[in-house]
Short mmCIF file of C-alpha atoms and ligand atoms in Angstrom, two decimals:
data_model
loop_
_atom_site.label_atom_id
_atom_site.label_comp_id
_atom_site.label_asym_id
_atom_site.label_seq_id
_atom_site.Cartn_x
_atom_site.Cartn_y
_atom_site.Cartn_z
CA MET F 6 -54.59 -13.82 -8.91
CA GLU F 7 -53.31 -16.81 -10.74
CA GLU F 8 -54.80 -16.89 -14.37
CA ILE F 9 -53.10 -19.61 -15.63
CA ARG F 10 -55.14 -23.01 -14.78
CA TYR F 11 -56.58 -26.09 -16.42
CA ARG F 12 -60.27 -26.21 -16.95
CA ASP F 13 -60.98 -30.16 -17.47
CA ASN F 14 -57.91 -30.73 -20.15
CA ARG F 15 -57.40 -27.73 -21.56
CA LEU F 16 -54.94 -24.86 -20.39
CA TYR F 17 -56.31 -21.45 -20.24
CA CYS F 18 -54.98 -17.99 -19.48
CA GLU F 19 -57.75 -16.30 -18.08
CA GLU F 20 -60.95 -16.99 -20.48
CA THR F 21 -58.93 -17.75 -23.40
CA PHE F 22 -57.96 -21.24 -24.40
CA LEU F 23 -53.89 -21.04 -25.01
CA GLU F 24 -54.02 -23.51 -27.70
CA ASP F 25 -56.13 -21.23 -29.84
CA VAL F 26 -53.63 -18.57 -29.00
CA ALA F 27 -50.61 -20.88 -30.04
CA ARG F 28 -52.52 -21.78 -33.55
CA GLN F 29 -53.76 -18.04 -34.42
CA PHE F 30 -50.37 -16.31 -33.64
CA GLY F 31 -47.98 -19.34 -33.77
CA THR F 32 -44.76 -20.45 -31.98
CA PRO F 33 -42.53 -19.89 -29.98
CA LEU F 34 -45.08 -17.15 -28.24
CA TYR F 35 -44.76 -15.61 -25.00
CA VAL F 36 -48.43 -14.73 -23.57
CA TYR F 37 -49.08 -12.90 -20.61
CA SER F 38 -52.23 -12.37 -18.33
CA LYS F 39 -53.39 -8.65 -17.95
CA SER F 40 -55.38 -9.58 -14.66
CA SER F 41 -52.31 -11.82 -12.95
CA LEU F 42 -49.76 -9.17 -13.73
CA LEU F 43 -52.35 -6.17 -12.14
CA ASP F 44 -53.20 -8.43 -9.01
CA HIS F 45 -49.71 -9.37 -8.17
CA CYS F 46 -48.58 -5.87 -8.41
CA ARG F 47 -51.70 -4.80 -6.20
CA HIS F 48 -51.07 -7.56 -3.81
CA ILE F 49 -47.39 -6.10 -2.96
CA GLU F 50 -48.98 -2.56 -2.65
CA ARG F 51 -51.53 -3.90 -0.32
CA THR F 52 -48.95 -5.39 2.01
CA PHE F 53 -47.52 -1.92 2.81
CA ASP F 54 -50.76 -1.07 4.30
CA ASP F 55 -50.06 2.57 5.66
CA ILE F 56 -46.34 2.45 5.68
CA GLU F 57 -44.92 5.07 3.81
CA HIS F 58 -43.16 3.55 0.71
CA LEU F 59 -42.31 3.26 -3.16
CA SER F 60 -42.29 -0.07 -4.97
CA CYS F 61 -39.90 0.41 -8.04
CA TYR F 62 -40.99 -2.20 -10.93
CA ALA F 63 -37.49 -3.83 -11.98
CA VAL F 64 -37.94 -2.94 -15.72
CA LYS F 65 -35.28 -5.67 -16.64
CA ALA F 66 -37.63 -8.43 -15.46
CA ASN F 67 -39.94 -7.47 -18.55
CA GLY F 68 -39.37 -4.47 -20.38
CA ASN F 69 -42.46 -4.61 -22.89
CA ARG F 70 -44.00 -1.24 -23.15
CA GLU F 71 -47.22 -2.63 -22.82
CA ILE F 72 -46.84 -4.19 -19.76
CA LEU F 73 -44.77 -1.10 -18.39
CA ARG F 74 -48.03 0.86 -19.38
CA LEU F 75 -49.97 -0.91 -17.35
CA LEU F 76 -47.75 -1.09 -14.11
CA ALA F 77 -47.45 2.71 -14.64
CA ASN F 78 -51.09 3.28 -14.28
CA GLU F 79 -51.08 1.39 -11.05
CA GLY F 80 -48.95 4.58 -9.93
CA ILE F 81 -46.02 2.83 -8.90
CA GLY F 82 -42.34 3.75 -9.72
CA ALA F 83 -39.70 2.08 -12.06
CA ASP F 84 -36.32 0.86 -11.41
CA ALA F 85 -33.86 1.27 -14.52
CA GLY F 86 -30.63 -0.44 -15.07
CA SER F 87 -29.60 1.30 -18.23
CA ILE F 88 -30.51 4.33 -20.38
CA GLY F 89 -32.78 2.34 -22.60
CA GLU F 90 -34.80 1.36 -19.48
CA LEU F 91 -34.64 4.99 -18.21
CA VAL F 92 -35.89 5.84 -21.65
CA LEU F 93 -38.77 3.12 -21.55
CA SER F 94 -39.86 3.69 -18.36
CA ILE F 95 -40.48 7.76 -18.92
CA GLU F 96 -42.04 6.94 -22.12
CA ALA F 97 -44.63 4.20 -20.55
CA GLY F 98 -45.78 7.05 -18.17
CA PHE F 99 -43.47 6.31 -14.70
CA LEU F 100 -43.24 9.82 -13.17
CA PRO F 101 -39.57 10.86 -13.36
CA GLU F 102 -39.67 11.29 -9.39
CA LYS F 103 -40.63 7.59 -9.01
CA ILE F 104 -37.91 6.44 -10.99
CA THR F 105 -34.46 4.80 -9.64
CA PHE F 106 -31.14 4.15 -11.50
CA SER F 107 -29.30 1.03 -10.65
CA GLY F 108 -26.17 -0.76 -11.67
CA VAL F 109 -22.73 -1.27 -11.36
CA GLY F 110 -21.49 0.64 -14.30
CA LYS F 111 -23.80 3.46 -15.11
CA GLY F 112 -22.06 5.28 -18.33
CA ASP F 113 -21.70 9.37 -18.37
CA ASP F 114 -24.62 9.83 -21.09
CA GLU F 115 -26.65 7.60 -19.25
CA ILE F 116 -26.15 9.94 -15.67
CA GLU F 117 -26.57 12.94 -17.65
CA PHE F 118 -29.75 11.64 -19.05
CA ALA F 119 -31.16 10.76 -15.74
CA LEU F 120 -30.22 13.89 -14.09
CA ARG F 121 -31.75 15.81 -16.54
CA ASN F 122 -34.95 13.96 -16.49
CA ASN F 123 -35.04 14.73 -12.84
CA ILE F 124 -35.45 11.12 -11.83
CA HIS F 125 -35.77 10.15 -7.90
CA SER F 126 -32.48 8.77 -7.14
CA PHE F 127 -29.07 6.95 -7.86
CA ASN F 128 -28.16 3.78 -6.03
CA VAL F 129 -24.84 4.06 -6.41
CA GLU F 130 -21.86 1.05 -5.96
CA SER F 131 -18.25 2.97 -5.92
CA GLU F 132 -16.52 6.20 -4.70
CA GLU F 133 -15.72 6.66 -8.15
CA GLU F 134 -19.01 6.35 -9.42
CA ILE F 135 -20.07 8.78 -6.45
CA ASN F 136 -17.17 11.70 -8.18
CA VAL F 137 -18.50 10.96 -11.81
CA ILE F 138 -21.91 11.86 -10.71
CA SER F 139 -21.32 14.81 -8.67
CA GLU F 140 -19.14 16.23 -11.54
CA ILE F 141 -21.76 15.83 -14.39
CA ALA F 142 -24.52 17.18 -12.02
CA GLU F 143 -22.53 20.30 -11.28
CA ARG F 144 -21.76 20.89 -15.04
CA THR F 145 -25.67 20.30 -15.64
CA TRP F 146 -26.95 22.53 -12.77
CA THR F 147 -28.71 19.51 -11.05
CA MET F 148 -28.51 17.73 -7.84
CA ALA F 149 -28.16 14.07 -7.43
CA ASN F 150 -30.31 12.21 -5.14
CA ILE F 151 -28.06 9.02 -4.24
CA LEU F 152 -28.53 5.79 -1.83
CA LEU F 153 -25.47 4.08 -0.70
CA ARG F 154 -25.60 0.26 -2.11
CA VAL F 155 -24.21 -1.28 0.87
CA ASN F 156 -22.93 -4.97 0.62
CA LEU F 157 -23.03 -6.37 4.13
CA ASP F 158 -21.91 -9.87 2.78
CA ILE F 159 -24.95 -11.80 3.21
CA GLN F 160 -24.88 -15.37 1.67
CA THR F 161 -28.01 -16.10 -0.09
CA PRO F 162 -29.31 -19.78 -0.90
CA THR F 163 -29.75 -19.29 -4.54
CA HIS F 164 -27.74 -19.66 -7.90
CA ARG F 165 -24.68 -18.11 -7.73
CA TYR F 166 -25.45 -16.12 -10.75
CA THR F 167 -28.29 -14.63 -9.09
CA SER F 168 -26.57 -13.95 -5.58
CA THR F 169 -25.36 -10.14 -4.96
CA GLY F 170 -25.16 -9.73 -1.66
CA HIS F 171 -22.09 -11.37 -0.64
CA LYS F 172 -18.24 -10.16 0.12
CA HIS F 173 -16.98 -11.27 -3.19
CA SER F 174 -19.60 -9.85 -5.42
CA LYS F 175 -18.95 -7.03 -7.49
CA PHE F 176 -21.95 -5.35 -5.96
CA GLY F 177 -22.28 -2.69 -3.03
CA ILE F 178 -20.11 -0.96 -1.38
CA GLU F 179 -18.56 -2.51 1.75
CA ARG F 180 -20.15 -1.43 5.19
CA ASP F 181 -17.11 0.35 6.59
CA ARG F 182 -16.39 1.91 3.14
CA ALA F 183 -19.64 3.16 2.92
CA LEU F 184 -19.47 4.58 6.32
CA GLU F 185 -16.65 6.58 5.36
CA ILE F 186 -17.87 7.77 2.27
CA ALA F 187 -21.14 8.78 3.96
CA LYS F 188 -19.05 10.96 6.55
CA ARG F 189 -17.40 12.69 3.60
CA ILE F 190 -20.37 12.98 1.56
CA SER F 191 -20.02 16.84 1.32
CA ALA F 192 -16.86 16.72 -0.55
CA PHE F 193 -19.07 15.81 -3.74
CA PRO F 194 -20.90 19.43 -4.38
CA GLY F 195 -23.34 17.72 -6.85
CA ILE F 196 -24.59 14.92 -4.25
CA LYS F 197 -27.25 14.64 -1.94
CA LEU F 198 -27.23 11.49 0.26
CA ILE F 199 -30.53 10.55 1.03
CA GLY F 200 -30.59 6.74 1.75
CA ILE F 201 -29.20 3.39 1.91
CA HIS F 202 -29.98 0.87 -0.76
CA SER F 203 -29.52 -3.41 -0.25
CA HIS F 204 -30.52 -5.88 -2.85
CA ILE F 205 -28.95 -9.08 -1.65
CA GLY F 206 -29.82 -11.29 -4.95
CA SER F 207 -32.67 -12.63 -6.93
CA GLN F 208 -35.10 -15.90 -6.55
CA ILE F 209 -34.57 -15.89 -2.88
CA THR F 210 -37.32 -18.22 -1.21
CA ASP F 211 -36.13 -18.15 2.47
CA ALA F 212 -38.02 -15.56 4.56
CA GLU F 213 -35.10 -16.05 6.97
CA THR F 214 -32.51 -14.61 4.52
CA PHE F 215 -34.33 -11.53 3.76
CA ARG F 216 -34.84 -11.06 7.71
CA ASN F 217 -30.99 -10.96 8.42
CA ALA F 218 -30.41 -8.81 5.58
CA ALA F 219 -32.94 -6.43 6.80
CA ASN F 220 -31.35 -6.55 10.11
CA GLU F 221 -28.39 -5.47 8.97
CA VAL F 222 -29.39 -2.82 6.76
CA VAL F 223 -31.41 -1.09 9.80
CA ALA F 224 -28.39 -1.76 11.86
CA PHE F 225 -26.04 0.19 9.51
CA ILE F 226 -28.70 3.03 9.08
CA GLN F 227 -28.70 3.47 12.93
CA GLU F 228 -25.01 3.63 12.87
CA LEU F 229 -25.01 6.20 10.30
CA ARG F 230 -27.50 8.09 12.11
CA SER F 231 -24.95 7.99 15.41
CA TYR F 232 -22.82 9.94 13.52
CA GLY F 233 -25.62 12.72 12.64
CA ILE F 234 -26.11 11.45 8.87
CA ASP F 235 -29.78 12.07 8.07
CA ILE F 236 -31.17 9.09 6.13
CA LYS F 237 -34.43 9.04 4.76
CA ASP F 238 -35.29 6.27 2.49
CA LEU F 239 -34.26 2.63 3.09
CA ASN F 240 -34.09 0.69 -0.32
CA PHE F 241 -34.46 -2.92 -0.01
CA GLY F 242 -34.17 -3.94 -3.54
CA GLY F 243 -35.87 -6.68 -4.96
CA GLY F 244 -35.00 -10.66 -5.10
CA PHE F 245 -38.65 -11.99 -3.83
CA GLY F 246 -38.58 -15.53 -5.02
CA VAL F 247 -41.47 -17.16 -6.46
CA GLN F 248 -43.18 -20.68 -6.81
CA TYR F 249 -42.02 -22.17 -10.07
CA HIS F 250 -42.47 -26.16 -9.22
CA ASP F 251 -46.04 -27.23 -9.45
CA PHE F 252 -47.49 -24.21 -10.44
CA VAL F 253 -50.42 -25.72 -12.29
CA SER F 254 -52.09 -29.15 -10.97
CA HIS F 255 -53.81 -31.69 -13.07
CA PRO F 256 -54.69 -35.30 -12.41
CA LEU F 257 -52.95 -36.37 -15.70
CA LEU F 258 -49.68 -34.47 -14.36
CA PRO F 259 -46.76 -35.56 -12.46
CA ASN F 260 -46.42 -33.98 -9.19
CA ASP F 261 -43.31 -32.16 -8.35
CA GLY F 262 -43.30 -32.89 -4.97
CA ILE F 263 -42.03 -30.45 -2.15
CA GLN F 264 -39.67 -28.33 -3.33
CA THR F 265 -38.00 -25.09 -1.93
CA ASP F 266 -40.27 -22.76 -3.64
CA SER F 267 -43.41 -24.86 -2.50
CA GLY F 268 -45.83 -22.11 -1.08
CA VAL F 269 -43.74 -19.31 -1.20
CA THR F 270 -45.23 -15.96 -1.88
CA THR F 271 -44.06 -12.38 -2.00
CA VAL F 272 -46.76 -11.35 0.24
CA ASN F 273 -45.50 -13.68 3.25
CA LEU F 274 -42.03 -12.53 2.45
CA LEU F 275 -42.79 -9.05 2.27
CA LYS F 276 -44.75 -9.66 5.71
CA SER F 277 -41.88 -11.22 7.22
CA ILE F 278 -39.61 -8.34 6.91
CA LEU F 279 -41.55 -5.12 7.20
CA PRO F 280 -41.61 -4.95 10.57
CA VAL F 281 -37.97 -5.24 10.83
CA LEU F 282 -37.56 -2.50 7.59
CA LYS F 283 -40.20 -0.21 10.09
CA GLU F 284 -37.80 -0.15 12.75
CA SER F 285 -35.83 2.33 10.49
CA ASN F 286 -38.39 4.99 10.58
CA CYS F 287 -37.21 5.37 6.96
CA ARG F 288 -39.77 5.70 3.79
CA ILE F 289 -39.29 2.03 2.24
CA LEU F 290 -38.11 1.38 -1.26
CA ILE F 291 -38.55 -1.77 -3.00
CA GLN F 292 -37.70 -3.18 -6.32
CA PRO F 293 -39.35 -6.07 -7.60
CA GLY F 294 -39.36 -7.40 -10.77
CA ARG F 295 -40.19 -11.19 -10.55
CA SER F 296 -42.49 -11.49 -8.09
CA ILE F 297 -44.65 -8.87 -10.38
CA VAL F 298 -43.90 -10.59 -13.79
CA ALA F 299 -43.04 -14.35 -13.49
CA HIS F 300 -46.62 -15.92 -13.30
CA ALA F 301 -48.47 -13.55 -15.54
CA GLY F 302 -46.15 -15.21 -18.40
CA VAL F 303 -46.02 -18.34 -20.47
CA LEU F 304 -44.06 -19.63 -23.27
CA LEU F 305 -45.58 -21.53 -25.78
CA THR F 306 -43.92 -23.99 -27.89
CA LYS F 307 -44.96 -26.71 -30.43
CA VAL F 308 -43.60 -30.37 -30.56
CA LEU F 309 -41.38 -30.92 -33.64
CA TYR F 310 -40.14 -34.19 -33.60
CA ILE F 311 -39.43 -37.19 -31.25
CA LYS F 312 -36.39 -38.73 -31.35
CA GLU F 313 -34.72 -41.49 -29.40
CA SER F 314 -30.89 -42.30 -28.99
CA GLY F 315 -28.36 -43.38 -26.57
CA GLY F 316 -31.31 -44.98 -24.27
CA LYS F 317 -32.85 -41.35 -23.93
CA LYS F 318 -36.04 -39.66 -25.54
CA PHE F 319 -35.57 -36.20 -26.60
CA ILE F 320 -38.77 -34.04 -27.21
CA ILE F 321 -37.51 -31.23 -29.58
CA VAL F 322 -39.59 -28.26 -29.51
CA ASP F 323 -39.60 -25.17 -31.74
CA ALA F 324 -38.57 -22.59 -28.97
CA GLY F 325 -35.01 -22.81 -27.79
CA MET F 326 -32.33 -21.23 -25.50
CA ASN F 327 -32.52 -17.98 -27.33
CA ASP F 328 -36.03 -17.58 -26.49
CA LEU F 329 -35.73 -18.68 -22.91
CA ILE F 330 -32.20 -18.90 -21.49
CA ARG F 331 -33.30 -19.33 -17.83
CA PRO F 332 -32.82 -23.76 -17.89
CA SER F 333 -29.42 -23.39 -19.81
CA LEU F 334 -27.64 -20.40 -17.79
CA TYR F 335 -29.13 -20.99 -14.41
CA GLN F 336 -30.54 -24.72 -14.41
CA ALA F 337 -33.65 -22.79 -13.53
CA TYR F 338 -36.71 -25.24 -13.49
CA HIS F 339 -40.10 -24.18 -15.42
CA GLN F 340 -42.88 -26.52 -15.30
CA ILE F 341 -43.69 -27.77 -18.63
CA ALA F 342 -47.29 -28.74 -19.34
CA PRO F 343 -49.22 -29.73 -22.62
CA LEU F 344 -52.00 -27.26 -23.75
CA THR F 345 -54.23 -30.36 -24.32
CA LEU F 346 -53.95 -33.23 -21.76
CA TYR F 347 -55.12 -36.25 -23.17
CA GLN F 348 -52.13 -39.07 -22.26
CA SER F 349 -52.41 -40.71 -19.11
CA THR F 350 -49.17 -42.43 -19.38
CA HIS F 351 -45.99 -40.48 -18.48
CA GLU F 352 -42.33 -40.95 -19.87
CA LEU F 353 -38.94 -39.62 -18.96
CA VAL F 354 -37.61 -37.13 -21.53
CA ASP F 355 -35.21 -34.70 -22.32
CA VAL F 356 -37.14 -31.42 -24.04
CA VAL F 357 -34.78 -29.84 -26.05
CA GLY F 358 -34.90 -26.94 -28.62
CA PRO F 359 -33.56 -26.81 -32.35
CA LEU F 360 -30.53 -25.12 -31.57
CA CYS F 361 -27.00 -25.81 -32.52
CA GLU F 362 -25.89 -26.27 -28.46
CA THR F 363 -25.80 -28.89 -25.99
CA GLY F 364 -26.98 -26.43 -23.63
CA ASP F 365 -30.34 -25.95 -25.49
CA PHE F 366 -32.50 -27.49 -23.27
CA PHE F 367 -35.95 -26.86 -21.00
CA ALA F 368 -35.74 -29.98 -19.16
CA GLN F 369 -33.61 -32.92 -18.67
CA ASP F 370 -34.76 -36.29 -17.12
CA ARG F 371 -38.04 -35.20 -16.66
CA THR F 372 -41.53 -37.28 -16.34
CA LEU F 373 -43.93 -35.65 -18.74
CA PRO F 374 -47.19 -36.84 -20.39
CA ALA F 375 -46.30 -38.45 -23.50
CA VAL F 376 -46.51 -36.27 -26.45
CA HIS F 377 -46.27 -36.16 -30.31
CA ARG F 378 -45.64 -34.23 -33.12
CA GLY F 379 -47.56 -30.93 -33.38
CA ASP F 380 -48.72 -30.97 -29.78
CA PHE F 381 -48.47 -27.55 -27.98
CA LEU F 382 -46.93 -27.19 -24.73
CA ALA F 383 -46.46 -24.32 -22.40
CA LEU F 384 -43.18 -23.30 -20.30
CA LEU F 385 -44.78 -21.98 -16.97
CA CYS F 386 -43.82 -19.10 -15.04
CA ALA F 387 -41.91 -17.45 -17.78
CA GLY F 388 -43.21 -13.90 -17.71
CA ALA F 389 -39.71 -12.64 -16.01
CA TYR F 390 -36.25 -13.09 -17.44
CA GLY F 391 -37.91 -14.81 -20.35
CA PHE F 392 -38.46 -12.16 -23.40
CA ALA F 393 -36.27 -10.16 -21.73
CA LEU F 394 -33.45 -12.15 -22.16
CA SER F 395 -34.27 -13.44 -25.29
CA SER F 396 -31.55 -13.00 -28.53
CA ASN F 397 -31.18 -13.61 -32.28
CA TYR F 398 -28.53 -16.53 -31.53
CA ASN F 399 -28.31 -19.07 -34.54
CA GLY F 400 -30.17 -16.50 -36.66
CA ARG F 401 -33.45 -16.53 -35.02
CA GLN F 402 -35.96 -14.28 -34.75
CA ARG F 403 -37.58 -13.45 -31.44
CA PRO F 404 -41.02 -14.51 -30.77
CA ALA F 405 -44.36 -12.22 -30.17
CA GLU F 406 -45.80 -11.30 -27.08
CA ILE F 407 -49.78 -11.49 -26.55
CA MET F 408 -51.39 -9.82 -23.98
CA VAL F 409 -54.71 -11.74 -22.79
CA ASP F 410 -57.18 -9.78 -21.37
CA GLY F 411 -60.58 -12.27 -20.49
CA SER F 412 -61.65 -13.46 -23.87
CA GLU F 413 -59.72 -11.02 -25.98
CA CYS F 414 -55.86 -11.05 -27.34
CA SER F 415 -53.80 -8.49 -28.25
CA ILE F 416 -50.32 -8.23 -29.68
CA ILE F 417 -48.20 -6.12 -27.67
CA ARG F 418 -44.81 -7.19 -29.61
CA ASN F 419 -44.69 -8.39 -33.39
CA ARG F 420 -42.79 -11.46 -33.93
CA GLU F 421 -39.48 -10.52 -35.52
CA THR F 422 -38.73 -11.17 -39.01
CA VAL F 423 -35.90 -12.80 -40.73
CA GLN F 424 -35.03 -9.11 -42.08
CA GLN F 425 -34.89 -7.58 -38.82
CA GLY F 426 -33.35 -10.65 -36.76
N1 LLP P 519 -32.94 -4.55 -8.15
C1 LLP P 519 -31.48 -4.63 -8.58
C2 LLP P 519 -30.72 -3.55 -8.43
C3 LLP P 519 -31.60 -5.94 -9.06
O1 LLP P 519 -30.22 -6.05 -9.57
C4 LLP P 519 -32.62 -6.76 -9.90
C5 LLP P 519 -32.54 -7.94 -10.52
C6 LLP P 519 -33.89 -6.68 -9.16
C7 LLP P 519 -33.98 -5.31 -8.30
C8 LLP P 519 -34.90 -7.09 -9.24
O2 LLP P 519 -35.13 -8.40 -8.54
P1 LLP P 519 -36.27 -9.84 -8.78
O3 LLP P 519 -37.28 -8.84 -7.95
O4 LLP P 519 -36.77 -9.92 -10.21
O5 LLP P 519 -35.62 -10.87 -8.10
N2 LLP P 519 -31.85 -13.21 -14.90
C9 LLP P 519 -32.21 -13.65 -13.37
C10 LLP P 519 -32.35 -12.59 -12.33
C11 LLP P 519 -31.62 -11.80 -12.50
C12 LLP P 519 -31.73 -10.59 -11.49
C13 LLP P 519 -30.98 -9.33 -11.76
N3 LLP P 519 -31.17 -7.96 -11.02
C14 LLP P 519 -33.23 -14.78 -13.79
O6 LLP P 519 -33.53 -15.14 -14.87
O7 LLP P 519 -33.21 -15.77 -12.84
#
């Protein structure tokens, strides 16, 4: 399942030596393992066993057309967050009846497009949104299936920017208000209430937090039913955390030690909540993003300069925060590993990009094997929210993306040119 591994001193993706890929296609470069992508998807699917369910891949994590095509072929669904993601999903081959639409600010044109394409459902976030969807549905002679995204005030042990289930977040509808809306749902002629949705945040590695949220959602569904409100679908969202620390190991690499993500797997997180969700007797939907793509991807970069200043050593690489913003934005950890390991000496360094921002870094005060100008490094577990959050800041061109299948490589997105950027 994990396909990015050292063989002797060389880092491979499946049967392909990553340094060859970096030399052939240039850096910075996103590289994905096809087999890892499919394995992660299939492991999640198998965990459901005979439970009636629908997994909708959260397109925002990585919307590359080839990745979407491969996942659509697996028969799963997609969760879109904009008209762009709806179009990408449909073009990639996801069946409209397996597409959900999430987001706190859906535009009228987006709602109309989704209705005309007969998607499975809207995860709705406010009464005003329900009103608008109902009006557009009436005008277009369609009917909208909705799930109320409920905010159950769950505290999540994750970065505050990726925590969405607490009372003060912009997401979801408060429990009492959601109950009131559900009781009055017949007042919205274009709407059919089919379920309840909850998504408490992202990169959550604590099973207990998920179990609490699952218990709350199931209790809420039971309360709705006690008022005669029929709830068929329980959409539990995504957020299943993945291991970022110590993703690859080698005797020449420093060890990250025990971390909160050590040993976490989506399958185990799911296994701990499915028995709770099952009690609802609903069809279970999930919207995993990171847990399908994160481990399948790496960002390759080349060392441009080594600079010592102010008592620190800076490794200046050719990738920057415009290519992978997670460390700058969330102080997120990505393991950094040389594509060829030849140094047994370790040193304390900052790994920084070329952009004119102090926040343009990948690691600060990190112990790494010594490297030199021209060496190649991998930023690991970069398949989710990597390219997806990339930009043209500082007039930079977004990197190419490569899919590895065994010993074959194919370009699945061309590097931008200066003219395009
Ligand atoms: N469903 C909804 C409604 C979402 O908003 C998200 C992610 C997902 C599903 C998928 O969550 P996942 O399984 O990937 O955790 N850029 C941040 C993560 C932001 C997540 C946004 N919503 C990062 O790089 O960590």
